[in-house]
């Protein structure tokens, strides 16, 4: 049991009336309590878990400044709850105690709880977190739940604090007077207070699991629940949501709707998943750089929801998502269960750390993009508790946030680790791009790391050198454009988003790696760029190339293929010649439409002027049914052997006046003969047609009309 001797000795030093007046002042956050429900305390298990978290992240002091000794043994908990709301309460309580660690220790010493009472060292962390909650409740008695099983250590500490209630209130009042602060909230550094203010208004971001539900279905589901779609959720207290401007599958909700949202089926069934926007920006940048069969390597992902988001975005491709750094294979079943619930099918877990993975690892030969999310100071994050629960597993992240800054030595250590990881990523010979993303606001962790890696990259590698590329995300404001002028994508911490830094390094594809036309078309089809267009068979030219590559090993097969090609060509040319002869000698028919005529009258353009039995050298020009209108159709031959009808065009040339030897008077009384001619070969001339050398006219199909209609009436030329 805890020994509380000396309590009466101190109780007479202060006027109880003055103390009661001081305790009525705001204590923790400096905000008015009007309209805010009274806090009733936490369950015993939350106190125990918060104490264990605080034990691991508390600020250690030198031996000369140690006021309270902390043990190294964690407290025993009756049950470890996996419920996220339970964990959130524990982390929030531990982080609050960490921010006020110096003040709380001073209050314990000033109230003479230390060293007048004999308290085991392993309970010191529990006393700190429970004291913070005690003063936050204005030293009111905690409301106990009937269904909760009490924990003996929690009950002992609570009895001790209640017995020192007046002394603790007086010590707190003296601390506020000393710092001339209305509450201990105003004793915090200004950077921490600004961070807390942003965290109170920071909206919630959630991405849509398009593997399970479409965006339209999500919108309709939310509307049925009373949510209205708006353009911005700032300063709106109603049930609303908006679509993010940078990521089409990310929705934004006001922060006060968190408790309501986590209880709806969309989130319970993993159709909507909470995610910090900086991580969504990173995976969308990777998606913009991918081809349909490219693999991705993710480094230091922190949250498995980031991996799941990357997997869902590439669900329609043949890509694989490799994740490195999972050192414990015991987590594999839990991760597979989570990915199965979300609907991920293309994730492969690597148990090696990234630095220990060889750049020529056979498993990663198809990796084209590497997503690097290095551990950083994270001071661009407004709500570190939410970020840890959703993105980060390292509780050291909270320690820097509690002080509003980071030491220079620790910053240099982090920057060196980031530089080593980035340079190692640039050594992967098959990779074509590296996406580097942090949530830091320090240039030492952002621009400096990227520029240093580019400057000292290994140019002796087989691959092409990396260069800095502009952002692939849309820039939605003038401020974003200004911040991205040097090809870095930045988002400053604000009331609507956490801070984010994103850089894209790319390099040219290795010239030895050729990409076929079919690959390009298939990738375009996978990205939805060929909607309504069917992909045809590969061209015969590509087939010939493929056959020529395998001619050394398959000589007989190649010879047979050539013979088949020759036979097919001769057969096709014979048919073309027969069709042509029928066209010339056939009696005139009524004029057909363009599509029908073009489909039946295409011929190959001869490479030389020498005649070929299958190609006509002259095509007789006939007049259409209307004397004032003339249409000339040109069909451009395709390089392939098969004939495809092209769109006809009309070119009309001026009339040609035939010379006569008669006098001018006689010529004036004779009708002017207008001949409309086209280019033909020198042989196989068609009677009554005069060749003219028109460079703009190549081929023309015969028109169905009478052969005798060569002469046309005069036409005024404009």
XYZ file of C-alpha atoms in Angstrom, residues 172-187 193:
17
model
C -1.128 23.704 -9.461
C -2.322 27.207 -8.572
C 1.181 28.257 -7.518
C 2.563 26.883 -10.804
C 0.100 28.972 -12.823
C 0.925 32.080 -10.809
C 4.642 31.504 -11.285
C 4.274 31.365 -15.081
C 1.567 34.074 -15.139
C -0.703 31.656 -16.998
C -4.407 31.142 -16.761
C -3.921 27.402 -17.219
C -1.075 24.973 -17.665
C -2.005 24.896 -21.368
C -0.532 28.391 -21.705
C 2.724 27.185 -20.156
C -0.048 25.221 -28.773
